[in-house]
Coordinates of C-alpha atoms in Angstrom, one line a residue:
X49 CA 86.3 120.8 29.6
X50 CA 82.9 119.4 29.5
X51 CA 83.2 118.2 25.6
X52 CA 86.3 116.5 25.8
X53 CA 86.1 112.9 24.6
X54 CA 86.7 110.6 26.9
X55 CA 87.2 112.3 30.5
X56 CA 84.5 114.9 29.8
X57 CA 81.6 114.4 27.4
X58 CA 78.2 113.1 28.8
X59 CA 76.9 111.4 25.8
X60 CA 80.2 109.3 25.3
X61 CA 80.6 108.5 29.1
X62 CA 76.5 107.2 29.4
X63 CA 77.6 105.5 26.2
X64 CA 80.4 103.4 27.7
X65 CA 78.1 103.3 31.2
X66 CA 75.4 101.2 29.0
X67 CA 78.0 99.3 27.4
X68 CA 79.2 98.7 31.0
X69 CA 75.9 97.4 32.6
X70 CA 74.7 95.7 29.4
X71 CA 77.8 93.4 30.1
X72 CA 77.3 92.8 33.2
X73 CA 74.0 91.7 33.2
X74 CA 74.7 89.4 30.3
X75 CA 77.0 87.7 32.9
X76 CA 74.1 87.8 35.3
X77 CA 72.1 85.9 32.6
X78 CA 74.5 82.8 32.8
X79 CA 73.7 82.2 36.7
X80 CA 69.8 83.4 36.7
X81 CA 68.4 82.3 33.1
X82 CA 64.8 84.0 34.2
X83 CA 66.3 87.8 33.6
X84 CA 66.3 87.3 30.1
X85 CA 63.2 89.4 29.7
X86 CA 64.9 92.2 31.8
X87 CA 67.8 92.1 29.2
X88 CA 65.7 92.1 26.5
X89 CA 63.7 94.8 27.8
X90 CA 67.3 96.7 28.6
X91 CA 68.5 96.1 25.2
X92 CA 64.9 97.2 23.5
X93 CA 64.7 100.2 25.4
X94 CA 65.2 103.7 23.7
X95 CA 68.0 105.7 25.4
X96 CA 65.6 108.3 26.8
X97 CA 63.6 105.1 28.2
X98 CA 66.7 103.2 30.0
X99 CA 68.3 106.3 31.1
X100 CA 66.0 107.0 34.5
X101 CA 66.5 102.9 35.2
X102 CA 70.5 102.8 33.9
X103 CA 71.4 104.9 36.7
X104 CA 69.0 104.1 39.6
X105 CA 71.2 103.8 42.5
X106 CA 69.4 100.4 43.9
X107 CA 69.5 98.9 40.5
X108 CA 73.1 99.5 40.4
X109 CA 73.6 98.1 43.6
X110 CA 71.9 95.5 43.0
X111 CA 73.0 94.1 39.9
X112 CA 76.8 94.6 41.0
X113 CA 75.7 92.4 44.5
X114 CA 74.3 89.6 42.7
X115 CA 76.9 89.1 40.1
X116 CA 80.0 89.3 42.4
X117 CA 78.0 87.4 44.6
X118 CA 77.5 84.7 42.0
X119 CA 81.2 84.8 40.9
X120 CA 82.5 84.5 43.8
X121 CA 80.2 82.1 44.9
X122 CA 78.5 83.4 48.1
X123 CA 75.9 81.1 49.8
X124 CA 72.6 82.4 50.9
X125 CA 72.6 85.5 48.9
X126 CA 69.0 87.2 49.0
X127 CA 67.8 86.2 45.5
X128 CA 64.1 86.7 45.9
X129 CA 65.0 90.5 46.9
X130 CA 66.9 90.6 44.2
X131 CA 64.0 89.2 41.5
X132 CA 62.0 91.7 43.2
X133 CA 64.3 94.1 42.0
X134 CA 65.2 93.3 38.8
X135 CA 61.0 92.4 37.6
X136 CA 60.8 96.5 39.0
X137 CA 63.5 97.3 36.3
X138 CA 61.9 94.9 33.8
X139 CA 58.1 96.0 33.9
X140 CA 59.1 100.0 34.2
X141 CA 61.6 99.3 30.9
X142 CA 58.7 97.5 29.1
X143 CA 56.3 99.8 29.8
X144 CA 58.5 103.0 28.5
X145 CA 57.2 104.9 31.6
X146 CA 60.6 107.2 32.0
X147 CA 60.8 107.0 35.5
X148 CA 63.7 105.8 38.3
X149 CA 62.3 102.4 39.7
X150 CA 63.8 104.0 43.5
X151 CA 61.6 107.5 42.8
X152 CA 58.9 105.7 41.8
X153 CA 57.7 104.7 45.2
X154 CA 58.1 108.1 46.7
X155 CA 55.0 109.7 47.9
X156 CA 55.7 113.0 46.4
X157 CA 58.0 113.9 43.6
X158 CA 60.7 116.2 43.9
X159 CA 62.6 117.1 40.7
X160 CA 65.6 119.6 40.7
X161 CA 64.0 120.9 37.4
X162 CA 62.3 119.9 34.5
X163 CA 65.3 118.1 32.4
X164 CA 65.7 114.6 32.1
X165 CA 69.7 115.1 33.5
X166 CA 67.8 117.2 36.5
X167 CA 68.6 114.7 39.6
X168 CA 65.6 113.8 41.9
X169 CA 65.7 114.5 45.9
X170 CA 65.0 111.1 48.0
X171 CA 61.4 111.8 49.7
X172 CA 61.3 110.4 53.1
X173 CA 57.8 109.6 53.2
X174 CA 57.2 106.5 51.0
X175 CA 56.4 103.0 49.7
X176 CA 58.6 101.0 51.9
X177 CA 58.9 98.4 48.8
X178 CA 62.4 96.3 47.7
X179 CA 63.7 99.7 46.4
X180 CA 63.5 101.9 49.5
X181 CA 64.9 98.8 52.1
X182 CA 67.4 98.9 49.6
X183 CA 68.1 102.8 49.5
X184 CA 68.3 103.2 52.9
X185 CA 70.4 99.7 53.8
X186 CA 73.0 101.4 51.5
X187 CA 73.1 105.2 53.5
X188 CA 72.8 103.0 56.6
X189 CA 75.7 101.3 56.0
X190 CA 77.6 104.2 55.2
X191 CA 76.6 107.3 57.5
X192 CA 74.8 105.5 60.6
X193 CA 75.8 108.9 62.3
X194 CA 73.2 110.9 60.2
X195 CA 69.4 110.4 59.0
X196 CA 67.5 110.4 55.4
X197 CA 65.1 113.7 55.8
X198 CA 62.6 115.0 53.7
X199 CA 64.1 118.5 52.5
X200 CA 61.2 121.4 53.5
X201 CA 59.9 124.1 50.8
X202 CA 62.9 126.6 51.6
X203 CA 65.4 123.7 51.1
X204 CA 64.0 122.5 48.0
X205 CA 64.5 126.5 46.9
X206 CA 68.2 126.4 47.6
X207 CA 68.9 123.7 45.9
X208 CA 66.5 124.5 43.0
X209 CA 68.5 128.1 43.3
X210 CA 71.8 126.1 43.5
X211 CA 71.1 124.1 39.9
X212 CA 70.0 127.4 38.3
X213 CA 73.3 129.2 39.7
X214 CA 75.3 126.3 38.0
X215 CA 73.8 126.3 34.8
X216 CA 73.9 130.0 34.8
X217 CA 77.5 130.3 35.2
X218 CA 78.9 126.9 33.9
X219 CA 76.3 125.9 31.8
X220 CA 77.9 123.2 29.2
X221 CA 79.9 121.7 32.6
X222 CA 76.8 121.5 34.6
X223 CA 74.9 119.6 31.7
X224 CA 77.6 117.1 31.6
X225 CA 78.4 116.4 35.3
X226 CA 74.3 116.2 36.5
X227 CA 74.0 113.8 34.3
X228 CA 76.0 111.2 36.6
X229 CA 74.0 112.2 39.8
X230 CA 70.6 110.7 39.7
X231 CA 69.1 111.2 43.5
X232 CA 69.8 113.7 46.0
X233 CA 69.9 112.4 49.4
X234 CA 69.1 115.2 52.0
X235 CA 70.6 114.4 55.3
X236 CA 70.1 115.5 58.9
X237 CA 71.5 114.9 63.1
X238 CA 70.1 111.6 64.4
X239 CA 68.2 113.5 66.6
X240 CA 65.3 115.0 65.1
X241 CA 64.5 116.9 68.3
X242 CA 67.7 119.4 67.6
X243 CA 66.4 119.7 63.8
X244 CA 65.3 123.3 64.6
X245 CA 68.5 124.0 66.3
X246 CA 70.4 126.3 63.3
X247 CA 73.3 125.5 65.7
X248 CA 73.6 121.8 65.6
X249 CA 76.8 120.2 64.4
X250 CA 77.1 118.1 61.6
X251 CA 79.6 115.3 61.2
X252 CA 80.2 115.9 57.7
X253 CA 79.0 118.5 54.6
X254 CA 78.5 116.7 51.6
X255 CA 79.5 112.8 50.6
X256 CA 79.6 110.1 47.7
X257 CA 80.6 106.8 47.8
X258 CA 81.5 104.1 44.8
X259 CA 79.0 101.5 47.2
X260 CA 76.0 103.7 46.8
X261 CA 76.1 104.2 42.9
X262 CA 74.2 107.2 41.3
X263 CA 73.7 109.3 44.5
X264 CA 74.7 112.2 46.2
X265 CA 74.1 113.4 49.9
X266 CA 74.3 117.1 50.8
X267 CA 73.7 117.6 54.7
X268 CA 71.3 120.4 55.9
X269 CA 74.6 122.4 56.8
X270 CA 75.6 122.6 53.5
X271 CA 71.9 124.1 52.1
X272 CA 71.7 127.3 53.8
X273 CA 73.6 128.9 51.0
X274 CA 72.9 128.9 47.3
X275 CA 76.3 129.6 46.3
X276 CA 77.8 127.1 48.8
X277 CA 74.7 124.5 48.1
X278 CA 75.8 124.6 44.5
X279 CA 79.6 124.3 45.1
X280 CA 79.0 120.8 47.0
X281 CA 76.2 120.0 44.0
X282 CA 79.0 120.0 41.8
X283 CA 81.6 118.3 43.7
X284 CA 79.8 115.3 44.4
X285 CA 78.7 115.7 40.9
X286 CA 81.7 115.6 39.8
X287 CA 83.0 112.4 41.8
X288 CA 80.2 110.5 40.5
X289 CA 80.8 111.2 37.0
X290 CA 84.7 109.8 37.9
X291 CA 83.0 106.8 39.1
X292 CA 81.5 106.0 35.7
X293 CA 85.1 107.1 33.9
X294 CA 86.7 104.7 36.2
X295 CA 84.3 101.8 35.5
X296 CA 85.2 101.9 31.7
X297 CA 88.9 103.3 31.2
X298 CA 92.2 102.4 32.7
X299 CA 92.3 105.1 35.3
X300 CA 94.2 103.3 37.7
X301 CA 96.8 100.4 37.0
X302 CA 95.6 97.0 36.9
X303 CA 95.7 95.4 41.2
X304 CA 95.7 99.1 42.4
X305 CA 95.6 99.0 46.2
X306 CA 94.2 101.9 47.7
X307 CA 96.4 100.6 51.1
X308 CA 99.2 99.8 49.1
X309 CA 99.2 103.4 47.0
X310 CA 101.9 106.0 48.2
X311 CA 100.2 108.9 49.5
X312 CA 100.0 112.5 48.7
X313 CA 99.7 115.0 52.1
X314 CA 96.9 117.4 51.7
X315 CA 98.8 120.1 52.9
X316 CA 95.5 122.2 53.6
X317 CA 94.3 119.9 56.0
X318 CA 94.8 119.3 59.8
X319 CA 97.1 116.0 60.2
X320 CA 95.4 113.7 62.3
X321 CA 96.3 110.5 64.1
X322 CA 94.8 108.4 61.5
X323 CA 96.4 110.0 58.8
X324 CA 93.1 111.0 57.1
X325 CA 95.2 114.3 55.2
X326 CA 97.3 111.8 53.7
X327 CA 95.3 110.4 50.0
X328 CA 95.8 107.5 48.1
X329 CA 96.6 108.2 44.2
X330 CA 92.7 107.4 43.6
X331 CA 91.8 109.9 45.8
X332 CA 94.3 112.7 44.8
X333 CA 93.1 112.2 41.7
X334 CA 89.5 112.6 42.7
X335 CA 90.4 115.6 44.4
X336 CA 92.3 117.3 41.9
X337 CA 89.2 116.7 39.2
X338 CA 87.1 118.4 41.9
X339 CA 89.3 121.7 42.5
X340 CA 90.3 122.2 38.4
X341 CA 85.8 122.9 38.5
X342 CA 85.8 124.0 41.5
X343 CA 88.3 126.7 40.4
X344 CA 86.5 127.5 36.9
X345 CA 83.2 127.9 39.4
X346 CA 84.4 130.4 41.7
X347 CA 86.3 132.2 38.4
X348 CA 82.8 133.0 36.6
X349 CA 81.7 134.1 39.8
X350 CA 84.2 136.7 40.2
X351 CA 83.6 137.8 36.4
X352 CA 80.1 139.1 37.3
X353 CA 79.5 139.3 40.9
X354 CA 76.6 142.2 40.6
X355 CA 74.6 140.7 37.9
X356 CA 75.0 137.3 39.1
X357 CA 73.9 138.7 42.7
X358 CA 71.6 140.6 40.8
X359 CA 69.6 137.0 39.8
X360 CA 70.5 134.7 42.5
X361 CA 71.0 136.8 45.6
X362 CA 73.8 137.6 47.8
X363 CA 76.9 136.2 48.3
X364 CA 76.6 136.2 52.0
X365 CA 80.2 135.7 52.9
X366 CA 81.1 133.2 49.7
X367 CA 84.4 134.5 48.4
X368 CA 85.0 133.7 44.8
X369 CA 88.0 135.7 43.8
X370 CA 89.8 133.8 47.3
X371 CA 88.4 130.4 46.6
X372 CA 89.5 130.1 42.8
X373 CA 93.4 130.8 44.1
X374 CA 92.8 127.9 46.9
X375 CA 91.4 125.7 44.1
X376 CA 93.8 126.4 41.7
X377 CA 96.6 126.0 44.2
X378 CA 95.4 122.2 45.7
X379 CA 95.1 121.2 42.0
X380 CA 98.4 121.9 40.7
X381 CA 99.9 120.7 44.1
X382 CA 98.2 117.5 43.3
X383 CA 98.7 117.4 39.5
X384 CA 102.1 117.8 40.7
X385 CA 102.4 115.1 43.0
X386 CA 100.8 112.7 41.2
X387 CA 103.2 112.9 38.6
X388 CA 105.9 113.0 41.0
X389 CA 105.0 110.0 43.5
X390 CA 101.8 108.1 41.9
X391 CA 102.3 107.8 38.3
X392 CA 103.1 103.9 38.2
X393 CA 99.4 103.9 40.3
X394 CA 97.5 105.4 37.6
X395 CA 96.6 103.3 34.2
X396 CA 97.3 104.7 30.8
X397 CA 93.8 106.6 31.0
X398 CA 94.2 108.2 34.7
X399 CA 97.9 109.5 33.3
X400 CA 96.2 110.8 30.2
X401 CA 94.0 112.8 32.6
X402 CA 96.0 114.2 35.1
X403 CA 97.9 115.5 31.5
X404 CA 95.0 116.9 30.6
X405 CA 93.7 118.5 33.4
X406 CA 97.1 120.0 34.0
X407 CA 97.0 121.8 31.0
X408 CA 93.4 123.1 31.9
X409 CA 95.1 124.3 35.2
X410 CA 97.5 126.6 32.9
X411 CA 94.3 128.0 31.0
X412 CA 93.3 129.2 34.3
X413 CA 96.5 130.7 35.3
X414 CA 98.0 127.9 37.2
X415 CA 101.2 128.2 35.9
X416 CA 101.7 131.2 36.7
X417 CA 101.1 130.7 40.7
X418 CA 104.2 131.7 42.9
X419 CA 106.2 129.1 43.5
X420 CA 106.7 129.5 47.2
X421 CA 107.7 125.9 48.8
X422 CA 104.1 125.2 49.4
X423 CA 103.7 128.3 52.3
X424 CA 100.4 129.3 50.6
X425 CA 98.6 125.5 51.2
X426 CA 99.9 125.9 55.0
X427 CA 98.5 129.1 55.3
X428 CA 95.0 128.1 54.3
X429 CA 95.2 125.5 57.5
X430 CA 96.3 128.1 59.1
X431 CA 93.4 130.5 58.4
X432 CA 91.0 127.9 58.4
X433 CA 91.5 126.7 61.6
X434 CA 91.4 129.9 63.5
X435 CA 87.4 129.9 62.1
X436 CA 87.1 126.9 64.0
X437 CA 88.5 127.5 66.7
X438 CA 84.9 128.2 68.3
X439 CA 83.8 124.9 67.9
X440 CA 86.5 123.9 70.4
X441 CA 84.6 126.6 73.1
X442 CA 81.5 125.3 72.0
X443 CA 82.9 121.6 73.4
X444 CA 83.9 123.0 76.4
X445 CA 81.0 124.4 77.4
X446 CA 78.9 121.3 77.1
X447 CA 81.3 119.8 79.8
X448 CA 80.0 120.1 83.4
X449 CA 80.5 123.7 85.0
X450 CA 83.3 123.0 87.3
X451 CA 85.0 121.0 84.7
X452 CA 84.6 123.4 82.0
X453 CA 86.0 126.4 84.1
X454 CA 89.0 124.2 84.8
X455 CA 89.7 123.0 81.0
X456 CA 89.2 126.7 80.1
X457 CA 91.9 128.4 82.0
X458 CA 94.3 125.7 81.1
X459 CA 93.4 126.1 77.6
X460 CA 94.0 129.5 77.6
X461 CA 97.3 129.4 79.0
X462 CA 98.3 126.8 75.7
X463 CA 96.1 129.2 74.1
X464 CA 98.7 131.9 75.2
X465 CA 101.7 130.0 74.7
X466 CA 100.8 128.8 71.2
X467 CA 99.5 132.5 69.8
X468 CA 103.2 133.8 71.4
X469 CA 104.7 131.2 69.6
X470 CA 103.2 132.4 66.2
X471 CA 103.8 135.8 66.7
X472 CA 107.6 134.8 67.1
X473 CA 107.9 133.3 64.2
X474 CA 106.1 136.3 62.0
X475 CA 108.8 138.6 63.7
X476 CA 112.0 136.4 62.4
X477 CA 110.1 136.5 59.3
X478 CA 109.2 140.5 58.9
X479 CA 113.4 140.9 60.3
X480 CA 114.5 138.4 57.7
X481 CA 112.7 140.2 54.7
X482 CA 114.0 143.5 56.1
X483 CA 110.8 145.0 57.5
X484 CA 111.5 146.5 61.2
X485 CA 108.3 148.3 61.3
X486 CA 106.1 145.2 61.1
X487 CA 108.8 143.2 63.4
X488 CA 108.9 145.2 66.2
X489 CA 104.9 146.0 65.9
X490 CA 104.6 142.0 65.8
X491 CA 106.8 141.7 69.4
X492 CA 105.0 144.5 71.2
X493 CA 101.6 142.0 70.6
X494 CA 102.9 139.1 71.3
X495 CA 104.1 140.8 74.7
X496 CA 100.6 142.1 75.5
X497 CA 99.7 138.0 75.3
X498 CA 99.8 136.5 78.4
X499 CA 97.5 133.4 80.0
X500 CA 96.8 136.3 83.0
X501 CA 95.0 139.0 80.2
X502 CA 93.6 135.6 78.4
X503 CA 92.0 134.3 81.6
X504 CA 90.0 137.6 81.9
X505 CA 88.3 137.4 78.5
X506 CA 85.1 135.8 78.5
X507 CA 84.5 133.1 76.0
X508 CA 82.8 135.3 73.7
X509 CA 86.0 137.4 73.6
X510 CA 88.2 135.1 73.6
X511 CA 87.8 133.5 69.2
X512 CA 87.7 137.3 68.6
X513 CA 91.3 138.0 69.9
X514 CA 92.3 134.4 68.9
X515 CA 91.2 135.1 65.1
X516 CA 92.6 138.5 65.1
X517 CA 96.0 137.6 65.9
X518 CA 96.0 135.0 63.6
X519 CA 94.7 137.6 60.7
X520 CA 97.1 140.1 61.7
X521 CA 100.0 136.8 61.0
X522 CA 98.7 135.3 58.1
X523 CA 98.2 139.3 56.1
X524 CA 102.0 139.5 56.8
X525 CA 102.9 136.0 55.6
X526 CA 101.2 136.4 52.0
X527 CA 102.5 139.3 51.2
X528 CA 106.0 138.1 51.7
X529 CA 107.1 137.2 48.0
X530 CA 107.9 134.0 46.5
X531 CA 111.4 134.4 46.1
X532 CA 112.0 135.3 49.7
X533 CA 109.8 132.0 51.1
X534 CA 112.3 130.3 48.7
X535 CA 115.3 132.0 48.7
X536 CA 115.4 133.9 51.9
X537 CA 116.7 132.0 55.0
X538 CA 116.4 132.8 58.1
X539 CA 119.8 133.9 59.8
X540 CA 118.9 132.3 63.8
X541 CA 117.9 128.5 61.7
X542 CA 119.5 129.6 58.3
X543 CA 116.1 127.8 57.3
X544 CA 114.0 129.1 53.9
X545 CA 111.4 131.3 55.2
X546 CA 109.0 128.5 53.4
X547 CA 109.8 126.2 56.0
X548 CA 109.5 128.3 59.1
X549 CA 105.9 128.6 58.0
X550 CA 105.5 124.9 58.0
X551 CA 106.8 124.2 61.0
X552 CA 104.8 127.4 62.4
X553 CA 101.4 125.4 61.2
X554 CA 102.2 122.4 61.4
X555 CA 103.2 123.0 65.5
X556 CA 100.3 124.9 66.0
X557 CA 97.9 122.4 64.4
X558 CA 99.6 119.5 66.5
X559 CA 98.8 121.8 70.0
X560 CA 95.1 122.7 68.5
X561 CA 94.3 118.8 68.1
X562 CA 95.7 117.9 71.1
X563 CA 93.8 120.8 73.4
X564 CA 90.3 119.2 71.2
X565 CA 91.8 115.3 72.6
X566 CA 92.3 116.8 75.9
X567 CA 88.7 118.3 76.9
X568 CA 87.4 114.7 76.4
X569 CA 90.0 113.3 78.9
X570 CA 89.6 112.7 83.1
X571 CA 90.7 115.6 84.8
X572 CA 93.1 113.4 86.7
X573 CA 94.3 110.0 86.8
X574 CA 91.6 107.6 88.9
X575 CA 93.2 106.4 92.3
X576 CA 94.8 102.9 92.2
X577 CA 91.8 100.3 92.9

C-alpha cells in the first residue's frame, strides 16, 4: 500500500511534487525576471535542503497566487508581499539551513518527533512577519468560526503519543503519508474564555483544504484521545497526500466540475437540506482513500489490543474490531459507486486507483462483506445518531426556562411517536424472519412508550431510555442475515426487509433534524403588525 508506484510511494510522489513546483515557478520567472536567484537556489538545493521549503504551506500558497494571478491577469495583486516571500524562500535555500520558512518565525519550536517527514505544530506566539499574515489569512479564510491556539504540554503528548501509535502499528504507511503534511494547526472555540470548559462544542473535528496547501488542522476535540488523535492524523494525512497525486496525475477528467459531478449519497450520514451527504466524484474518491487506511488502522489494532495498550495506554472507548467493518463497508460502497455512477468523472489515473484500491479492499476481506442492500450503512446513522441525541438536550437547555420546558414536552411527545415508530418496524421485521419471541417482546416496549411516561423522565433520563431503545433495535437488525434483508419481503408492504430499514432511518433522521430546526424557531407566529 504505501510502496506502490504511483498512488502510494513517498519518494516518487515528492519527486513529481518538485517537478510540479519547479514548473511552476519557471512560469513565474517569465512575469517577475528578479526570482531568478530563487530558482536557482531551488534548482541548486539538495533534496534534504528544499524539502522543509518545497512544502511550506505559505510558499505554496503563494507561488500558486501570483502565477494564476499573472496569467490571468489580475490588477493590483500584492507583489511586494509576495517578494517578501519568495527572498524568505531564496536566502533559507541558499543558506542550506533545513528549516520551513512559516516555522521559522515561531517563538518556540514544536516538532512531532525528530525525523525530517515529522510535521511541525503552528506556535501561536510568534514573529508576525509575511509568513505568519499569510498562515493565518489562509485559516481565516477558511474556518472564521474557530481560532489558531498554541497546543499545551499534555496536547503536544497526545499527539506526540498519536505519531508513535501510527508508526507502531502502520509503520511503512505512516512514513509515506506524513510526509505530505508539513504543519499541524491546533484549533480552538472563538471564545477563549470557554477554553477550560471540557464541555464546549466544536463546529468541526479535523479539516484540510486544497487552498491551504501542506497543512493539517486537528481541533482540541479531537486530542483527548491518542487512538482517536491518531486516526484524524492520518486522515488528513492522507488527503493531503491525494492533493499532491492529484496535482501530477490524471485523477480526474480533464474540465471536472465538482457542481457538475453526479453524486454519490453517503449513506452513513444524516441528509441535510443542503445536501452535504451527497459527494462529488472527487470527494468520494477522497473518502474512499481515507476508509481503505482507516480500515487497515483499526485492523492492526484489533491484532494486538493488550500489547498495544500495553505501550500506548487504553483504548478508552475506541473500538477497533467495529470501526474496521464500518471502514471497510463505506469503501467498498464507494469503490462501488464510483464505478457505477462517476467513472467518466475520473481521468485514466483516478480509475487506475479506485482499481487498485478495490483490490486492497478484497485483501482486507471486503469481498466477503454481506451483501445486504446497504441496511448495514443505515444502521450506522442509525446508531450514531442516538449518541447524539444529547447534544439536542444540551440546545434546549440553553433556551430561556419557560421556553425550554415548553420545547421539551413537545419534543418528547415526537420523541415518543418517533421511538414507537421504530419499534414497529423491528416487530414486522423479527415476524417476517420468523422470530415471535423477539416480536412480541419488541410490541410490549413500544407499548410501555408513551409522551405521558416520557414527560416524567428528567432530561438526564431521558438519552438513557432514548439510546437504549435504539440498542435494543439496531442488535436485532444486524443479526438478521443478508439473504433475508435481500430476499425476505415483508408480507403487510411485500417490501425487502433492506428497504424497511431505510425508510425506518431515513424517517427518523428527517423527524431528528427537524426537532434540532424547531428549538431555534418562535414559539408562535408574531401578531400581524
Amino acid at each position: 500500500m504505501a510502496l506502490n508506484v504511483p498512488f502510494g510511494d513517498w519518494r516518487y510522489i515528492n519527486d513529481r511534487s518538485v517537478t510540479f513546483y519547479t514548473r511552476r515557478l519557471e512560469m513565474l520567472v517569465r512575469h517577475l525576471p528578479e526570482l531568478e536567484p530563487l530558482l536557482a537556489a531551488w534548482k541548486a538545493a539538495s533534496p534534504e535542503d528544499r524539502y522543509p521549503v518545497l512544502g511550506d504551506t505559505v510558499l505554496r500558497a503563494t507561488l500558486n497566487a501570483a502565477l494564476g494571478g499573472m496569467e490571468t491577469g489580475v490588477k493590483d495583486l500584492p507583489l511586494e508581499r509576495y517578494r517578501a516571500v519568495f527572498e524568505g524562500a531564496r536566502r533559507l535555500l541558499a543558506e542550506g539551513r533545513r528549516e520551513s520558512p512559516t516555522e521559522n518565525g515561531a517563538s518556540r519550536r514544536l516538532p512531532l518527533g525528530e525525523a525530517a517527514h515529522h510535521p511541525w505544530v503552528w506556535c501561536d506566539e510568534r514573529e508576525e512577519d509575511v509568513w505568519a499574515q499569510g498562515f493565518r489569512e489562509l485559516f481565516d479564510h477558511e474556518k472564521s468560526s474557530s481560532v489558531l491556539r498554541t497546543p499545551d504540554e499534555a496536547t503536544m503528548g497526545v499527539l506526540r503519543g498519536a505519531v508513535a501509535l501510527l508508526e507502531d502499528v502502520l509503520p511503512r504507511v505512516t512514513r509515506s503519508v506524513l510526509d505530505h503534511a508539513y504543519v499541524v494547526g491546533v484549533t480552538d472555540v472563538v471564545n477563549r474564555q470557554a477554553w477550560d470548559n471540557p464541555n464546549r462544542r466544536f463546529s468541526y473535528d479535523s479539516f484540510t483544504t486544497f487552498t491551504i496547501p501542506g497543512a493539517l488542522f486537528l481541533s482540541m476535540g479531537m486530542l483527548r484521545n491518542p487512538y482517536k488523535a491518531a486516526e484524524s492524523l492520518l486522515h488528513e494525512s492522507l488527503h493531503l497526500k491525494l492533493h499532491d497525486i492529484e496535482h501530477t496525475h490524471a485523477i480526474l477528467k480533464r474540465g471536472y466540475n465538482a457542481g457538475r459531478s453526479p453524486v454519490i449519497r453517503s449513506l452513513w450520514n444524516r441528509s441535510h437540506p443542503d445536501a452535504t451527504n451527497e459527494w462529488p466524484a472527487c470527494r468520494s474518491l477522497a473518502a474512499m482513500h481515507v476508509y481503505l487506511h482507516l480500515a487497515l488502522y483499526a485492523e492492526r489494532l484489533a491484532r494486538e489490543p493488550e500489547r498495544i495498550q500495553a505501550v500506548h495506554g487504553p483504548l478508552n472507548g475506541y473500538e477497533p474490531v467495529p470501526q474496521r467493518r464500518r471502514a471497510l463497508e463505506r469503501a467498498h460502497y464507494l469503490g462501488g459507486m464510483l464505478r457505477r455512477d462517476c467513472w467518466e468523472e475520473l481521468g485514466i489515473g483516478g480509475q487506475r486507483m479506485v482499481d487498485w484500491m478495490m483490490g486492497l479492499l478484497n485483501e482486507l476481506g471486503a469481498g466477503a462483506l454481506p451483501q445486504d442492500g446497504n441496511a448495514h450503512l443505515f444502521l450506522d446513522l442509525y446508531e450514531r445518531e442516538a449518541k447524539e441525541f444529547n447534544v439536542l438536550l444540551a440546545s434546549l437547555r440553553a433556551l430561556p426556562e419557560a421556553v425550554a420546558e415548553e420545547r421539551g414536552q413537545g419534543l418528547r411527545q415526537k420523541v415518543s411517536e418517533m421511538l414507537r415508530g421504530e419499534l414497529g418496524v423491528a416487530v414486522r421485521i423479527a415476524a417476517s424472519v420468523g422470530d415471535a419471541s423477539a416480536s412480541a417482546s419488541l410490541r410490549e416496549q413500544a407499548e410501555r412508550i408513551t409522551s405521558t411516561r416520557l414527560s416524567g423522565l428528567s432530561d438526564a433520563e431521558l438519552p438513557g431510555l432514548f439510546n437504549s431503545t435504539r440498542g435494543t433495535v439496531a442488535s436485532l437488525l444486524r443479526a438478521v442475515s443478508s439473504e433475508h434483508f435481500l430476499g425476505t419481503r415483508e408480507p403487510e408492504t411485500e417490501k425487502p426487509l433492506s428497504e424497511l430499514v431505510r425508510d425506518m432511518v431515513v424517517s427518523s433522521s428527517t423527524q431528528l433534524n427537524d426537532m434540532s430546526s424547531a428549538r431555534f424557531q418562535p414559539l408562535r407566529a408574531a401578531p400581524p403588525s
